[in-house]
Short mmCIF file of C-alpha atoms in Angstrom, two decimals:
data_model
loop_
_atom_site.label_atom_id
_atom_site.label_comp_id
_atom_site.label_asym_id
_atom_site.label_seq_id
_atom_site.Cartn_x
_atom_site.Cartn_y
_atom_site.Cartn_z
CA MET A 1 -13.64 6.74 -1.84
CA VAL A 2 -13.07 8.58 -5.09
CA ASN A 3 -11.39 6.62 -7.83
CA ALA A 4 -8.57 8.91 -8.97
CA THR A 5 -8.04 7.30 -12.34
CA LYS A 6 -9.08 8.69 -15.70
CA PRO A 7 -10.46 6.65 -18.56
CA ARG A 8 -7.61 5.02 -20.43
CA ALA A 9 -6.66 6.77 -23.66
CA THR A 10 -7.41 5.13 -26.95
CA ALA A 11 -4.83 4.08 -29.52
CA GLY A 12 -3.15 6.62 -31.73
CA ARG A 13 -1.28 8.64 -29.10
CA ASN A 14 1.98 6.69 -29.25
CA PRO A 15 4.66 9.12 -30.50
CA GLY A 16 7.00 6.24 -31.33
CA ARG A 17 10.21 5.50 -29.44
CA GLU A 18 12.23 6.39 -32.52
CA THR A 19 11.23 10.05 -32.04
CA LEU A 20 12.61 10.20 -28.51
CA PRO A 21 16.17 11.48 -27.99
CA GLY A 22 17.60 8.57 -26.02
CA GLN A 23 16.65 6.50 -23.00
CA VAL A 24 13.55 7.62 -21.08
CA VAL A 25 14.20 8.35 -17.41
CA LEU A 26 11.51 9.17 -14.86
CA VAL A 27 12.80 11.03 -11.78
CA LEU A 28 10.43 11.25 -8.79
CA GLN A 29 10.81 13.46 -5.71
CA GLY A 30 9.63 12.50 -2.24
CA GLY A 31 6.50 14.18 -0.93
CA GLY A 32 4.02 11.81 0.73
CA ALA A 33 0.51 12.33 -0.57
CA LEU A 34 1.88 14.71 -3.23
CA GLY A 35 3.12 11.56 -4.97
CA ALA A 36 -0.37 11.18 -6.42
CA TYR A 37 0.78 13.74 -9.01
CA GLN A 38 3.52 11.28 -10.05
CA ALA A 39 0.93 8.54 -10.57
CA GLY A 40 -0.81 10.85 -13.04
CA VAL A 41 2.48 11.55 -14.79
CA TYR A 42 3.17 7.87 -15.31
CA GLN A 43 -0.42 7.26 -16.45
CA ALA A 44 0.00 9.83 -19.23
CA LEU A 45 3.32 8.30 -20.32
CA HIS A 46 1.76 4.83 -20.29
CA GLU A 47 -1.21 5.94 -22.37
CA ALA A 48 1.17 7.56 -24.85
CA GLY A 49 3.15 4.34 -25.18
CA ILE A 50 6.23 5.79 -23.47
CA GLU A 51 7.50 3.29 -20.92
CA PRO A 52 10.54 4.46 -18.93
CA ASP A 53 13.84 2.65 -19.29
CA TRP A 54 14.87 3.84 -15.83
CA VAL A 55 12.91 5.10 -12.81
CA ILE A 56 14.67 6.99 -10.01
CA GLY A 57 12.87 7.88 -6.81
CA THR A 58 13.11 9.04 -3.22
CA SER A 59 10.53 8.38 -0.49
CA ILE A 60 7.04 8.26 -2.09
CA GLY A 61 8.91 8.56 -5.39
CA ALA A 62 10.68 5.30 -4.53
CA ILE A 63 7.35 3.63 -3.81
CA ASN A 64 5.88 4.79 -7.12
CA ALA A 65 9.13 3.72 -8.83
CA ALA A 66 8.81 0.22 -7.37
CA LEU A 67 5.17 -0.05 -8.46
CA ILE A 68 6.28 0.84 -12.01
CA ALA A 69 9.59 -1.01 -12.37
CA GLY A 70 8.43 -3.94 -10.26
CA ASN A 71 5.60 -4.94 -12.58
CA PRO A 72 5.27 -5.72 -16.30
CA PRO A 73 3.89 -2.74 -18.28
CA GLN A 74 0.45 -4.34 -18.67
CA HIS A 75 0.02 -4.50 -14.87
CA ARG A 76 1.54 -1.19 -13.82
CA MET A 77 -1.57 0.96 -13.90
CA GLU A 78 -3.56 -1.67 -12.02
CA ARG A 79 -0.94 -1.71 -9.23
CA LEU A 80 -0.66 2.08 -9.08
CA ASP A 81 -4.44 2.35 -8.92
CA SER A 82 -4.56 -0.22 -6.11
CA PHE A 83 -1.92 1.55 -4.05
CA TRP A 84 -3.44 5.02 -4.31
CA ASN A 85 -6.94 3.72 -3.70
CA MET A 86 -5.63 2.00 -0.55
CA MET A 87 -4.08 5.27 0.60
CA GLN A 88 -7.33 7.21 0.33
CA ALA A 89 -9.66 4.42 1.47
CA HIS A 90 -9.54 5.35 5.15
CA ALA A 91 -8.76 9.06 4.92
CA PRO A 92 -11.44 11.19 6.63
CA THR A 93 -12.87 14.16 4.78
CA LEU A 94 -13.19 16.98 7.29
CA ARG A 95 -12.89 20.70 6.61
CA TRP A 96 -12.84 23.78 8.77
CA PRO A 97 -15.19 26.53 7.64
CA ASP A 98 -13.69 28.30 4.60
CA TRP A 99 -13.53 31.62 6.42
CA MET A 100 -10.94 30.13 8.80
CA GLY A 101 -8.55 29.48 5.88
CA LEU A 102 -7.44 26.09 7.23
CA GLY A 103 -8.55 23.93 4.27
CA ASN A 104 -8.04 20.21 4.87
CA LEU A 105 -6.13 20.71 8.12
CA ALA A 106 -8.80 18.86 10.13
CA SER A 107 -8.64 15.79 7.87
CA ASN A 108 -4.86 15.87 7.81
CA MET A 109 -4.62 16.14 11.59
CA SER A 110 -6.87 13.09 11.82
CA THR A 111 -4.33 11.26 9.66
CA VAL A 112 -1.59 12.38 12.08
CA MET A 113 -3.54 10.82 14.95
CA ARG A 114 -4.74 7.64 13.25
CA GLY A 115 -2.29 7.00 10.41
CA ILE A 116 -3.15 5.23 7.15
CA PRO A 117 -3.90 1.53 7.82
CA ASP A 118 -2.12 0.25 4.70
CA PHE A 119 0.85 2.61 5.13
CA PHE A 120 1.66 3.61 8.72
CA THR A 121 0.08 3.33 12.17
CA PRO A 122 0.91 5.03 15.49
CA ASN A 123 3.85 3.50 17.36
CA LEU A 124 2.41 3.41 20.87
CA HIS A 125 5.68 2.28 22.47
CA ALA A 126 7.45 5.40 21.26
CA LEU A 127 4.55 7.68 22.17
CA ARG A 128 4.45 6.34 25.73
CA GLY A 129 8.16 6.80 26.30
CA ALA A 130 9.73 9.37 24.02
CA ASN A 131 13.07 9.10 25.80
CA ALA A 132 13.12 5.32 26.10
CA GLN A 133 16.00 3.46 24.44
CA LEU A 134 13.97 1.82 21.68
CA GLY A 135 16.70 1.37 19.08
CA VAL A 136 16.85 3.19 15.77
CA GLU A 137 14.46 0.73 14.10
CA ALA A 138 11.70 1.46 16.63
CA ALA A 139 12.40 5.07 17.61
CA SER A 140 9.65 6.75 15.57
CA TYR A 141 6.16 8.11 15.95
CA TYR A 142 4.74 5.48 13.59
CA SER A 143 5.27 1.90 12.53
CA THR A 144 5.57 1.24 8.79
CA ALA A 145 4.94 -2.50 9.11
CA PRO A 146 1.69 -2.09 7.10
CA LEU A 147 3.67 -0.60 4.19
CA ARG A 148 5.81 -3.74 3.99
CA GLY A 149 2.72 -5.87 3.46
CA THR A 150 1.30 -3.41 0.93
CA LEU A 151 4.50 -3.38 -1.13
CA GLU A 152 4.91 -7.14 -1.00
CA SER A 153 1.39 -7.54 -2.36
CA LEU A 154 1.77 -4.99 -5.18
CA VAL A 155 5.41 -5.26 -6.29
CA ASP A 156 6.96 -8.31 -7.96
CA PHE A 157 10.47 -8.02 -6.53
CA GLU A 158 11.74 -10.97 -8.57
CA TYR A 159 10.62 -9.20 -11.74
CA LEU A 160 12.15 -5.95 -10.43
CA CYS A 161 15.55 -7.58 -9.96
CA GLN A 162 15.54 -8.88 -13.51
CA CYS A 163 16.00 -5.18 -14.40
CA HIS A 164 13.51 -5.05 -17.28
CA THR A 165 13.19 -1.43 -16.16
CA ARG A 166 16.12 -0.11 -14.17
CA MET A 167 15.25 1.32 -10.76
CA THR A 168 17.31 3.48 -8.41
CA VAL A 169 16.18 4.60 -4.94
CA GLY A 170 17.98 6.97 -2.59
CA ALA A 171 18.47 6.59 1.17
CA VAL A 172 20.83 8.20 3.68
CA ASN A 173 22.93 6.28 6.18
CA ALA A 174 21.72 7.30 9.66
CA CYS A 175 25.24 6.92 11.08
CA SER A 176 27.57 8.27 8.40
CA GLY A 177 25.12 10.80 6.96
CA GLU A 178 26.12 9.70 3.46
CA MET A 179 23.63 9.39 0.62
CA ARG A 180 23.47 6.02 -1.10
CA TYR A 181 21.66 5.13 -4.31
CA PHE A 182 20.57 1.50 -4.49
CA ASP A 183 20.37 0.43 -8.14
CA THR A 184 18.97 -2.74 -9.72
CA ARG A 185 21.70 -2.55 -12.36
CA ARG A 186 24.30 -3.19 -9.64
CA GLU A 187 22.50 -5.21 -6.95
CA ARG A 188 19.33 -7.02 -5.97
CA LEU A 189 16.77 -4.76 -4.33
CA GLY A 190 14.00 -5.85 -1.99
CA VAL A 191 11.17 -4.32 -0.02
CA GLU A 192 13.63 -3.03 2.60
CA HIS A 193 15.37 -0.77 0.06
CA VAL A 194 12.11 0.89 -0.94
CA MET A 195 11.05 1.28 2.70
CA ALA A 196 14.45 2.73 3.64
CA SER A 197 14.07 5.39 0.97
CA GLY A 198 10.76 6.40 2.58
CA ALA A 199 11.85 6.19 6.24
CA LEU A 200 11.46 9.89 7.07
CA PRO A 201 12.50 10.54 10.70
CA PRO A 202 11.22 11.03 13.30
CA ALA A 203 7.86 9.94 11.86
CA PHE A 204 9.10 6.65 10.39
CA PRO A 205 11.75 4.25 11.71
CA ALA A 206 15.09 3.57 10.09
CA VAL A 207 15.39 0.43 7.96
CA ARG A 208 18.49 -1.71 8.26
CA ILE A 209 20.32 -2.82 5.09
CA ASP A 210 23.56 -4.80 5.23
CA GLY A 211 23.71 -4.09 8.94
CA GLN A 212 23.42 -0.31 8.54
CA PRO A 213 20.38 1.86 9.42
CA TYR A 214 19.00 4.02 6.62
CA TRP A 215 16.58 6.93 6.56
CA ASP A 216 14.63 8.69 3.84
CA GLY A 217 17.00 10.06 1.19
CA GLY A 218 14.93 13.24 1.12
CA ILE A 219 16.60 14.55 4.27
CA TYR A 220 19.85 14.70 2.28
CA SER A 221 18.69 15.24 -1.29
CA ASN A 222 15.04 15.01 -2.25
CA THR A 223 15.70 15.65 -5.95
CA PRO A 224 17.55 12.55 -7.18
CA ILE A 225 18.22 13.82 -10.71
CA GLU A 226 21.96 13.74 -10.06
CA ALA A 227 21.76 9.93 -10.16
CA VAL A 228 21.13 9.99 -13.91
CA LEU A 229 23.26 13.01 -14.75
CA ASP A 230 26.28 11.44 -12.99
CA ASP A 231 25.67 7.94 -14.37
CA LYS A 232 28.43 6.06 -16.18
CA PRO A 233 28.57 5.24 -18.98
CA ARG A 234 26.55 8.29 -20.00
CA ARG A 235 23.75 7.92 -22.52
CA ASP A 236 21.56 10.36 -24.43
CA SER A 237 18.47 10.74 -22.29
CA LEU A 238 15.00 12.25 -22.10
CA ILE A 239 14.49 12.88 -18.39
CA PHE A 240 11.01 13.58 -17.04
CA ALA A 241 11.89 15.42 -13.81
CA VAL A 242 8.77 15.36 -11.64
CA ASN A 243 8.85 17.86 -8.79
CA VAL A 244 6.10 18.14 -6.20
CA TRP A 245 7.62 20.91 -4.05
CA HIS A 246 7.87 24.56 -5.08
CA GLN A 247 11.31 26.12 -4.90
CA ALA A 248 9.93 29.64 -5.55
CA ALA A 249 6.79 31.21 -4.10
CA PRO A 250 5.39 34.56 -2.92
CA GLU A 251 6.45 35.98 0.43
CA PRO A 252 4.55 34.20 3.26
CA GLU A 253 2.29 36.37 5.39
CA SER A 254 0.97 34.08 8.15
CA ILE A 255 2.40 31.43 10.46
CA TRP A 256 0.65 28.75 8.37
CA GLN A 257 2.21 30.10 5.18
CA VAL A 258 5.62 30.29 6.85
CA MET A 259 5.35 26.63 7.88
CA ALA A 260 4.32 25.64 4.35
CA ARG A 261 7.09 27.72 2.75
CA HIS A 262 9.71 26.22 5.05
CA LYS A 263 8.71 22.71 4.01
CA ASP A 264 8.68 23.64 0.30
CA ILE A 265 12.20 25.03 0.48
CA GLN A 266 13.48 22.11 2.53
CA PHE A 267 12.18 19.40 0.23
CA ALA A 268 12.63 21.17 -3.10
CA SER A 269 16.28 20.36 -2.32
CA ARG A 270 17.88 22.95 -4.59
CA ALA A 271 16.58 21.31 -7.75
CA ASP A 272 17.51 24.33 -9.87
CA SER A 273 21.07 24.47 -8.53
CA HIS A 274 21.52 20.74 -9.23
CA ILE A 275 20.60 21.35 -12.87
CA THR A 276 22.78 24.46 -13.13
CA ARG A 277 25.78 22.53 -11.83
CA GLN A 278 25.15 19.65 -14.20
CA LYS A 279 24.79 22.02 -17.16
CA GLN A 280 28.22 23.44 -16.35
CA ILE A 281 29.76 19.97 -16.05
CA HIS A 282 28.20 18.70 -19.27
CA ARG A 283 29.25 21.84 -21.11
CA LEU A 284 32.85 21.21 -20.05
CA ARG A 285 32.56 17.61 -21.23
CA HIS A 286 31.42 18.82 -24.63
CA VAL A 287 34.21 21.41 -24.72
CA ILE A 288 36.72 18.63 -24.08
CA ARG A 289 35.16 16.67 -26.92
CA GLU A 290 35.49 19.63 -29.31
CA LEU A 291 39.08 20.29 -28.24
CA HIS A 292 39.93 16.65 -28.86
CA LYS A 293 38.76 17.08 -32.46
CA GLN A 294 41.37 19.81 -32.91
CA ILE A 295 44.24 17.56 -31.92
CA PRO A 296 46.12 16.04 -34.90
CA ALA A 297 45.23 12.41 -35.52
CA SER A 298 48.84 11.41 -34.92
CA ARG A 299 48.59 12.64 -31.31
CA ARG A 300 45.22 11.17 -30.40
CA ALA A 301 46.68 7.70 -29.89
CA ASP A 302 48.97 9.02 -27.15
CA SER A 303 47.90 7.47 -23.82
CA LYS A 304 47.94 10.80 -21.97
CA VAL A 305 45.80 12.46 -24.64
CA ALA A 306 43.39 9.54 -24.65
CA ALA A 307 43.09 9.66 -20.85
CA LEU A 308 42.26 13.38 -20.90
CA ALA A 309 39.85 12.96 -23.81
CA ALA A 310 37.96 10.35 -21.78
CA TRP A 311 36.62 13.20 -19.63
CA GLY A 312 34.67 14.43 -22.63
CA CYS A 313 31.38 13.06 -23.92
CA TRP A 314 28.91 13.34 -26.79
CA THR A 315 25.70 12.77 -24.82
CA THR A 316 22.76 15.17 -24.64
CA MET A 317 20.35 15.22 -21.71
CA HIS A 318 16.89 16.66 -22.35
CA VAL A 319 15.19 17.53 -19.06
CA ALA A 320 11.40 17.88 -19.27
CA HIS A 321 10.30 19.65 -16.09
CA LEU A 322 6.93 18.79 -14.56
CA LEU A 323 5.86 20.68 -11.43
CA ALA A 324 2.79 19.81 -9.39
CA PRO A 325 0.47 22.82 -9.12
CA ARG A 326 -0.67 24.26 -5.83
CA VAL A 327 -4.11 23.02 -4.86
CA GLU A 328 -6.70 25.41 -3.48
CA GLY A 329 -6.86 25.24 0.30
CA GLU A 330 -3.59 23.35 0.75
CA ASP A 331 -1.40 24.17 3.74
CA HIS A 332 1.76 22.95 5.45
CA THR A 333 0.15 19.52 5.92
CA LYS A 334 -0.38 18.99 2.18
CA ASP A 335 2.04 16.05 2.11
CA ILE A 336 -0.34 14.08 4.34
CA ASP A 337 -3.44 15.09 2.39
CA PHE A 338 -4.59 11.57 1.57
CA THR A 339 -8.20 12.70 1.16
CA PRO A 340 -9.93 11.35 -1.96
CA ALA A 341 -10.32 14.89 -3.31
CA GLY A 342 -6.65 15.74 -2.74
CA ILE A 343 -5.36 12.57 -4.39
CA CYS A 344 -7.76 12.85 -7.31
CA THR A 345 -6.95 16.53 -7.95
CA ARG A 346 -3.19 16.02 -7.88
CA ARG A 347 -3.31 12.88 -9.98
CA ARG A 348 -5.42 14.51 -12.67
CA ALA A 349 -3.02 17.47 -12.71
CA GLY A 350 -0.06 15.15 -13.26
CA HIS A 351 -1.86 13.45 -16.13
CA ALA A 352 -2.87 16.73 -17.79
CA ASP A 353 0.57 18.36 -17.41
CA THR A 354 2.35 15.34 -18.87
CA MET A 355 -0.04 14.99 -21.81
CA ARG A 356 0.62 18.63 -22.69
CA MET A 357 4.38 18.05 -22.50
CA ILE A 358 4.15 14.95 -24.71
CA GLU A 359 1.97 16.73 -27.26
CA ARG A 360 4.44 19.67 -27.44
CA ALA A 361 7.45 17.32 -27.62
CA PRO A 362 9.87 20.26 -27.22
CA TRP A 363 12.86 17.89 -27.45
CA GLN A 364 12.07 17.46 -31.16
CA GLN A 365 12.24 21.19 -31.89
CA ALA A 366 15.30 21.98 -29.82
CA ASN A 367 18.08 23.68 -31.83
CA ALA A 368 20.55 24.02 -29.01
CA ASP A 369 24.20 24.93 -29.20
CA PRO A 370 26.07 21.62 -29.69
CA ILE A 371 28.34 22.63 -26.82
CA GLU A 372 25.36 22.38 -24.44
CA GLY A 373 24.93 18.93 -22.90
CA VAL A 374 21.82 19.58 -20.79
CA ILE A 375 18.75 21.13 -22.43
CA GLU A 376 15.76 22.07 -20.27
CA HIS A 377 12.10 22.12 -21.29
CA TYR A 378 9.30 23.70 -19.24
#
């Protein structure tokens, strides 16, 4: 097993919370083993003394969110390290010859057959009778019972529900098809909420909450940034949007590349269009604010004017984009690449990318039009 952590940074890198433009929000996509990149992102923030006020996640992003928000800051890295070391502990390292161009496919196919002991294991009942009436909570290729034990050992759910750090996880109702965001600011969350957010069918079984079956929120929206941009009341925010899937890429030329491109497009979940829509909405909110200033003071107290003015806002959302790089030799099975090398490479990339973003601190130099409510940084 390769320990994916880097030596902890020394003192002197803390930029000071007073220099940050509002609450710090960490938004984490789903992506299986690609979530190792997110662990590196948080490690860099932690070393820089930037602890998030709010963590939002889907699927593996929800698991990483729980490991962060569900532990005091001084224990977060230890718990993240433990989880990702557990994920790679049993992963085989097998490679086809380089000339075949199949990278880690052999190792990843072994994971498909055997699972990850501390995460998921084959569901033999389902495999023996694919058409049997197993019920939605058992109709899956794998059992995620091991994940429950792993989360219960690494996440302090009592601490989580005290909302020291707000956490939101997304899951989709398997019956209604509606997306639901479970939020510690509004309700108590337990292990079942995190597992529901990662219950990707047909691999993983649905998880029942309040009598309803839920699946992985990624099948509806794998980019949960709308949860913060639509939040009420709105607050100035610095949002670290961590994406592990590539929305744009060169034209695929082989069946393997087609399969990989299909998965990238599916799980990138229109991240760019989400931001574009939110920029339009926030611009309109700022326009309403400016128009309200033009109304004579004697009219502002009018109830109708006040009601219309309430649609405006003064908040600014800085979105710092972080995108996991492509790793040499990766293919359409990259999201189950739990090999020590794969986890280590992606985690180090997340750390390096985030340190560069923190050192640039583009949110401090931004001279944006005051009408703009969402400012992006790449």
